[in-house]
XYZ file of C-alpha atoms in Angstrom:
373
model
C 41.361 -28.832 19.794
C 44.140 -27.614 17.308
C 42.713 -30.260 14.617
C 39.211 -28.600 15.128
C 40.587 -25.350 14.415
C 42.565 -26.162 11.556
C 39.318 -27.920 10.161
C 36.903 -24.915 11.164
C 39.671 -22.891 9.025
C 39.878 -25.038 5.986
C 35.693 -24.609 6.048
C 35.745 -21.079 6.181
C 38.163 -20.715 2.933
C 35.778 -22.684 1.382
C 32.710 -20.767 2.241
C 34.003 -17.254 1.486
C 33.752 -17.692 -2.349
C 29.906 -18.383 -1.992
C 29.193 -15.155 -0.515
C 30.567 -13.575 -3.873
C 28.833 -15.170 -6.405
C 25.839 -12.520 -6.449
C 28.138 -9.949 -8.728
C 28.140 -9.814 -12.166
C 31.454 -10.130 -13.430
C 32.841 -8.015 -16.766
C 31.702 -10.926 -19.097
C 28.514 -11.337 -17.598
C 27.067 -7.963 -17.249
C 27.644 -7.854 -21.202
C 25.537 -10.607 -21.731
C 22.324 -8.987 -19.948
C 19.978 -6.391 -20.266
C 18.422 -4.638 -17.289
C 14.731 -3.255 -17.553
C 14.547 -0.122 -15.706
C 11.040 0.572 -15.935
C 7.620 -1.656 -17.057
C 4.744 -0.156 -18.902
C 1.386 -2.196 -18.715
C -1.009 -1.424 -21.320
C -3.959 -3.464 -22.974
C -5.562 -3.369 -26.595
C -9.183 -3.497 -27.512
C -9.066 -7.208 -28.097
C -8.290 -7.818 -24.228
C -4.621 -8.397 -24.902
C -1.847 -7.529 -22.565
C 1.103 -5.047 -23.892
C 4.211 -4.946 -22.104
C 6.805 -2.277 -22.711
C 10.244 -2.495 -21.225
C 12.476 0.835 -21.184
C 15.866 -1.263 -20.787
C 19.600 -0.543 -20.507
C 22.127 -2.930 -22.352
C 25.371 -2.017 -20.251
C 29.004 -2.544 -21.414
C 31.866 -2.921 -19.053
C 35.491 -3.755 -19.814
C 38.341 -4.117 -17.705
C 40.478 -1.748 -20.136
C 38.125 1.319 -19.580
C 37.224 3.002 -16.471
C 33.867 4.198 -17.426
C 30.618 2.507 -17.891
C 28.808 2.528 -20.939
C 25.319 1.415 -22.001
C 22.597 2.014 -24.595
C 18.949 2.253 -24.339
C 16.316 -0.233 -25.771
C 12.719 -0.444 -25.774
C 10.921 -3.821 -26.166
C 7.172 -4.257 -26.733
C 5.673 -7.818 -26.295
C 1.807 -8.758 -26.800
C 0.425 -11.566 -25.510
C -2.799 -13.280 -23.823
C -1.267 -12.744 -20.235
C 1.385 -10.800 -18.766
C 4.127 -13.621 -18.859
C 2.826 -14.248 -22.245
C 3.924 -10.978 -23.348
C 6.952 -10.942 -21.701
C 8.055 -14.216 -22.934
C 7.525 -13.021 -26.618
C 9.907 -10.301 -25.621
C 12.699 -12.610 -24.397
C 12.308 -14.815 -27.528
C 13.697 -11.397 -29.607
C 15.912 -9.893 -27.032
C 19.766 -11.308 -27.901
C 20.567 -10.835 -24.254
C 18.901 -12.393 -20.997
C 16.522 -9.570 -19.544
C 16.918 -9.006 -16.020
C 14.174 -7.309 -13.816
C 16.201 -6.528 -10.607
C 16.722 -3.050 -11.490
C 13.173 -2.177 -12.404
C 12.552 1.476 -10.721
C 9.241 2.331 -11.635
C 5.932 0.099 -12.857
C 3.531 2.110 -15.145
C -0.022 1.030 -15.887
C -1.492 2.904 -18.769
C -5.179 4.352 -17.720
C -6.942 2.076 -20.181
C -5.196 -0.824 -18.248
C -5.981 0.531 -14.679
C -9.774 0.937 -15.607
C -9.802 -2.750 -16.746
C -8.222 -3.686 -13.477
C -4.311 -3.917 -12.446
C -4.551 -7.261 -10.250
C -2.842 -9.695 -12.609
C -0.245 -7.138 -13.290
C -0.015 -6.946 -9.609
C 0.026 -10.925 -9.219
C 3.143 -11.235 -11.703
C 5.299 -8.619 -10.063
C 4.545 -10.112 -6.455
C 5.376 -13.941 -7.270
C 8.008 -13.034 -10.269
C 11.231 -13.700 -8.429
C 13.452 -11.149 -10.060
C 10.694 -8.059 -9.852
C 11.049 -6.129 -6.842
C 8.384 -4.404 -4.556
C 10.174 -1.489 -3.431
C 9.457 0.652 -6.918
C 7.017 3.034 -7.204
C 3.851 2.183 -9.208
C 2.306 5.102 -11.529
C -0.806 6.021 -13.597
C -0.025 7.398 -17.119
C -2.669 9.211 -19.039
C -1.560 9.672 -22.666
C -0.116 7.983 -25.456
C 2.780 5.408 -24.418
C 4.780 5.739 -27.526
C 4.547 9.727 -26.788
C 6.155 8.850 -23.194
C 8.982 7.013 -24.735
C 9.781 9.602 -27.124
C 9.469 12.332 -24.447
C 12.013 10.894 -22.329
C 15.209 11.844 -23.765
C 18.493 13.693 -22.640
C 19.266 13.675 -19.105
C 16.245 11.614 -18.776
C 17.063 9.173 -20.974
C 15.941 6.006 -18.858
C 12.112 6.415 -17.783
C 12.501 4.513 -14.699
C 15.239 6.167 -13.102
C 13.681 9.544 -14.260
C 10.615 9.067 -11.971
C 12.379 7.484 -9.282
C 14.371 10.521 -8.875
C 11.039 12.596 -9.017
C 9.604 10.557 -5.929
C 13.020 10.534 -3.949
C 12.632 14.573 -3.815
C 9.397 13.948 -1.371
C 10.182 11.076 0.486
C 7.973 11.438 3.726
C 5.085 13.027 2.025
C 2.170 11.132 2.306
C 1.585 10.219 -1.323
C 4.952 9.177 -2.253
C 4.989 7.041 0.624
C 1.480 5.233 -0.905
C 3.474 4.979 -4.681
C 5.306 2.292 -3.216
C 4.192 -1.147 -4.669
C 4.934 -2.819 -1.344
C 2.758 -0.445 0.642
C -0.122 -0.969 -2.057
C -0.044 -4.677 -1.821
C 0.050 -4.626 1.574
C -3.024 -2.237 1.833
C -4.957 -2.942 -1.098
C -7.457 -5.490 1.141
C -7.809 -2.667 4.099
C -10.769 -0.537 4.732
C -12.894 0.221 1.314
C -9.779 -0.845 -0.804
C -9.290 2.175 -2.138
C -5.435 3.634 -2.941
C -4.152 6.087 -4.806
C -1.063 6.161 -7.304
C 0.705 8.953 -8.741
C -0.604 10.157 -12.083
C 1.939 10.715 -14.822
C 1.178 12.428 -18.023
C 3.274 14.822 -20.873
C 3.624 18.539 -20.325
C 4.394 20.822 -23.272
C 7.798 22.692 -22.570
C 9.549 25.491 -24.383
C 11.110 23.273 -26.810
C 9.776 19.733 -26.228
C 7.337 17.715 -24.191
C 8.402 16.744 -20.234
C 7.172 14.217 -18.177
C 5.307 15.415 -14.839
C 3.764 13.972 -11.836
C 0.042 15.644 -12.201
C -2.149 14.305 -9.209
C -3.177 10.920 -8.481
C -4.972 8.099 -9.829
C -7.770 6.713 -7.481
C -7.937 2.679 -7.385
C -11.012 1.000 -5.701
C -10.646 -2.827 -5.792
C -7.608 -2.662 -8.234
C -9.371 -0.811 -10.998
C -9.177 3.128 -11.679
C -12.459 5.006 -10.712
C -11.445 8.304 -10.533
C -8.627 11.062 -10.327
C -7.349 13.325 -7.828
C -6.346 16.598 -9.529
C -3.113 18.443 -9.035
C -4.542 21.599 -7.322
C -6.073 19.265 -4.619
C -2.992 17.445 -3.765
C -1.413 19.736 -1.473
C -4.782 20.516 0.625
C -5.258 16.530 0.438
C -1.582 15.751 1.576
C -2.408 18.504 4.711
C -5.370 16.317 5.765
C -4.170 13.155 5.400
C -0.454 13.458 7.005
C 2.784 15.148 6.633
C 3.847 18.043 4.321
C 7.411 19.748 4.064
C 6.978 21.907 0.894
C 4.276 23.628 -1.180
C 3.431 27.133 -1.683
C -0.314 28.913 -0.704
C -0.991 32.552 -1.933
C -3.038 34.726 -0.256
C -4.093 38.150 -1.357
C -2.246 41.388 0.118
C -4.612 43.290 2.085
C -2.698 46.482 1.059
C -3.066 46.161 -2.845
C -6.247 45.749 -4.994
C -4.142 43.160 -7.242
C -0.961 41.959 -5.109
C -0.125 38.806 -3.453
C 1.515 37.125 -0.639
C 3.427 33.944 -0.926
C 3.667 31.566 1.693
C 6.047 28.349 1.654
C 4.809 25.273 3.706
C 7.814 24.630 6.130
C 6.116 21.649 7.924
C 2.775 20.080 9.233
C 1.100 17.608 10.956
C -2.086 15.997 11.290
C -4.313 14.355 14.285
C -7.221 12.208 13.253
C -10.191 10.790 15.233
C -13.255 8.935 14.143
C -16.264 9.401 16.550
C -19.768 8.054 16.348
C -22.933 9.367 17.787
C -26.760 8.982 17.101
C -25.879 6.564 14.487
C -23.626 8.896 12.559
C -20.042 9.275 12.131
C -17.724 12.216 12.742
C -14.069 12.626 11.076
C -12.079 14.802 13.388
C -9.110 16.177 11.711
C -6.804 18.334 13.539
C -3.851 20.381 11.308
C -0.992 22.138 12.451
C 1.041 23.534 9.630
C 4.036 26.220 9.763
C 4.416 28.503 6.906
C 7.011 30.924 6.146
C 6.550 34.367 4.042
C 8.480 34.081 0.713
C 7.170 36.781 -1.453
C 4.952 40.061 -0.771
C 3.796 41.801 -4.078
C 3.592 45.458 -3.167
C 3.757 47.006 0.058
C 3.054 45.452 3.457
C 3.831 46.656 7.124
C 4.921 43.312 8.992
C 3.294 43.714 12.216
C 1.074 41.598 14.655
C -1.999 42.879 12.818
C -0.814 41.547 9.289
C 0.450 38.153 10.790
C -2.896 37.601 12.494
C -4.550 38.588 9.179
C -2.535 35.922 7.385
C -3.048 33.164 9.891
C -7.176 33.761 10.161
C -7.629 33.885 6.614
C -5.360 31.026 5.717
C -7.101 28.798 8.718
C -10.271 29.684 7.347
C -9.287 28.590 3.673
C -7.717 25.557 4.560
C -10.731 24.206 6.385
C -13.327 25.414 3.755
C -10.942 23.580 0.836
C -10.612 20.469 2.766
C -14.542 20.763 3.622
C -15.486 20.899 -0.126
C -12.976 18.360 -1.245
C -14.176 15.697 1.343
C -17.843 16.450 0.509
C -17.090 16.097 -3.136
C -15.446 12.542 -2.874
C -18.375 11.426 -0.197
C -21.101 12.421 -2.764
C -19.127 10.078 -5.112
C -19.123 7.339 -2.812
C -15.194 6.859 -2.715
C -13.435 6.620 0.361
C -9.985 8.096 0.090
C -9.885 9.628 3.619
C -9.517 6.260 5.241
C -12.875 6.336 6.942
C -13.925 2.614 6.517
C -10.543 1.684 7.821
C -11.322 3.827 11.151
C -14.387 2.507 11.291
C -12.987 -1.410 11.030
C -10.371 -0.383 13.806
C -12.501 1.786 16.410
C -15.890 0.668 15.832
C -15.514 -3.170 14.267
C -18.576 -4.269 15.859
C -21.073 -2.046 14.651
C -22.686 -3.193 11.674
C -22.573 -0.410 9.080
C -21.814 -1.517 5.663
C -21.218 2.193 4.360
C -19.665 4.350 7.030
C -18.534 7.077 4.287
C -22.283 7.912 3.827
C -23.432 8.752 7.129
C -19.923 10.329 7.944
C -19.362 14.335 8.740
C -15.958 16.289 8.608
C -15.242 18.542 11.405
C -11.635 20.305 10.924
C -9.587 22.300 12.963
C -6.828 24.275 11.540
C -3.845 26.031 13.138
C -1.381 28.037 11.107
C 2.065 29.317 12.503
C 3.780 32.263 10.516
C 7.528 31.837 11.200
C 10.634 32.047 9.801
C 14.356 33.490 10.269
C 13.199 36.122 7.574
C 10.265 37.584 9.580
C 10.729 41.032 10.857
C 7.994 42.606 12.890
C 7.161 46.287 12.141
C 9.301 46.019 8.656
C 7.965 47.924 5.718
């Protein structure tokens, strides 16, 4: 027995070092360049263009701080892997893709289809499927120039933006793993966040501005930023956002309402050869600002509730009809039909689908005082 224990201890001693081989030591890390974001584009000849926004780290046993500099690589090839191979040829250090925080498809590349890029991401061993993906509207070189200062590394900046809204439905859909898992379900229609540049006081800033709509991995339309909040209310939970409503006591003043939380419940009915998509939405709002004077009493609160419920119902109905007329199912009607009415032989359920929406608004918050001026 003692002999067996001795052999077991010796095996443990030999196995422990094997668990430590995944770490970079100081010498190794100085020989590696880490990509933080990948931008996929295409030219007029149909060639693939890949941009890598990278960090070349430097660490020393004599220094307590980390150092690194930014490197931008561009590769052009017949395929995505060919373009990456050409980048690797003129990089002095080994390129590592395990730290990519964002995959970005240009508008042009997305309109031609992103399946070939997704196949590479899914099959390439080092590339992760946890990061978010984006559609970029604009010039790539302008985008890379704009990400400077605190936002020096584009992938990290976009990753931080998405992490600010981790539970919103559009943030969850931006995940590459979610996209790969759901792209063949329903009508094969999914959304990815849209990115563009906005002129700021001193320079241009990167911003999330709506979403790109993809069907069969091809960009077909865009959900504008002003529609995003109502779309998220319709499709899932929202924990931030702002509504404005006119102040009934003034001609020009407005009342600002902050979204505290929301929930929705969906159901698809099938009667008389027509579908009805039923959406029950409940949203908690808080009065955050009042322009002009207002007596906050039960009549005032009821005015806000009634008008805001009518506004949400009307806006979402218009949004549904807009994309229904285009034949773009961003409401998961096809998927719900597959789940609940799979035996019904209907090829285009969206075209015979109506929307029934019921919204309940709650006005609450610690700052609400009854009969206050």
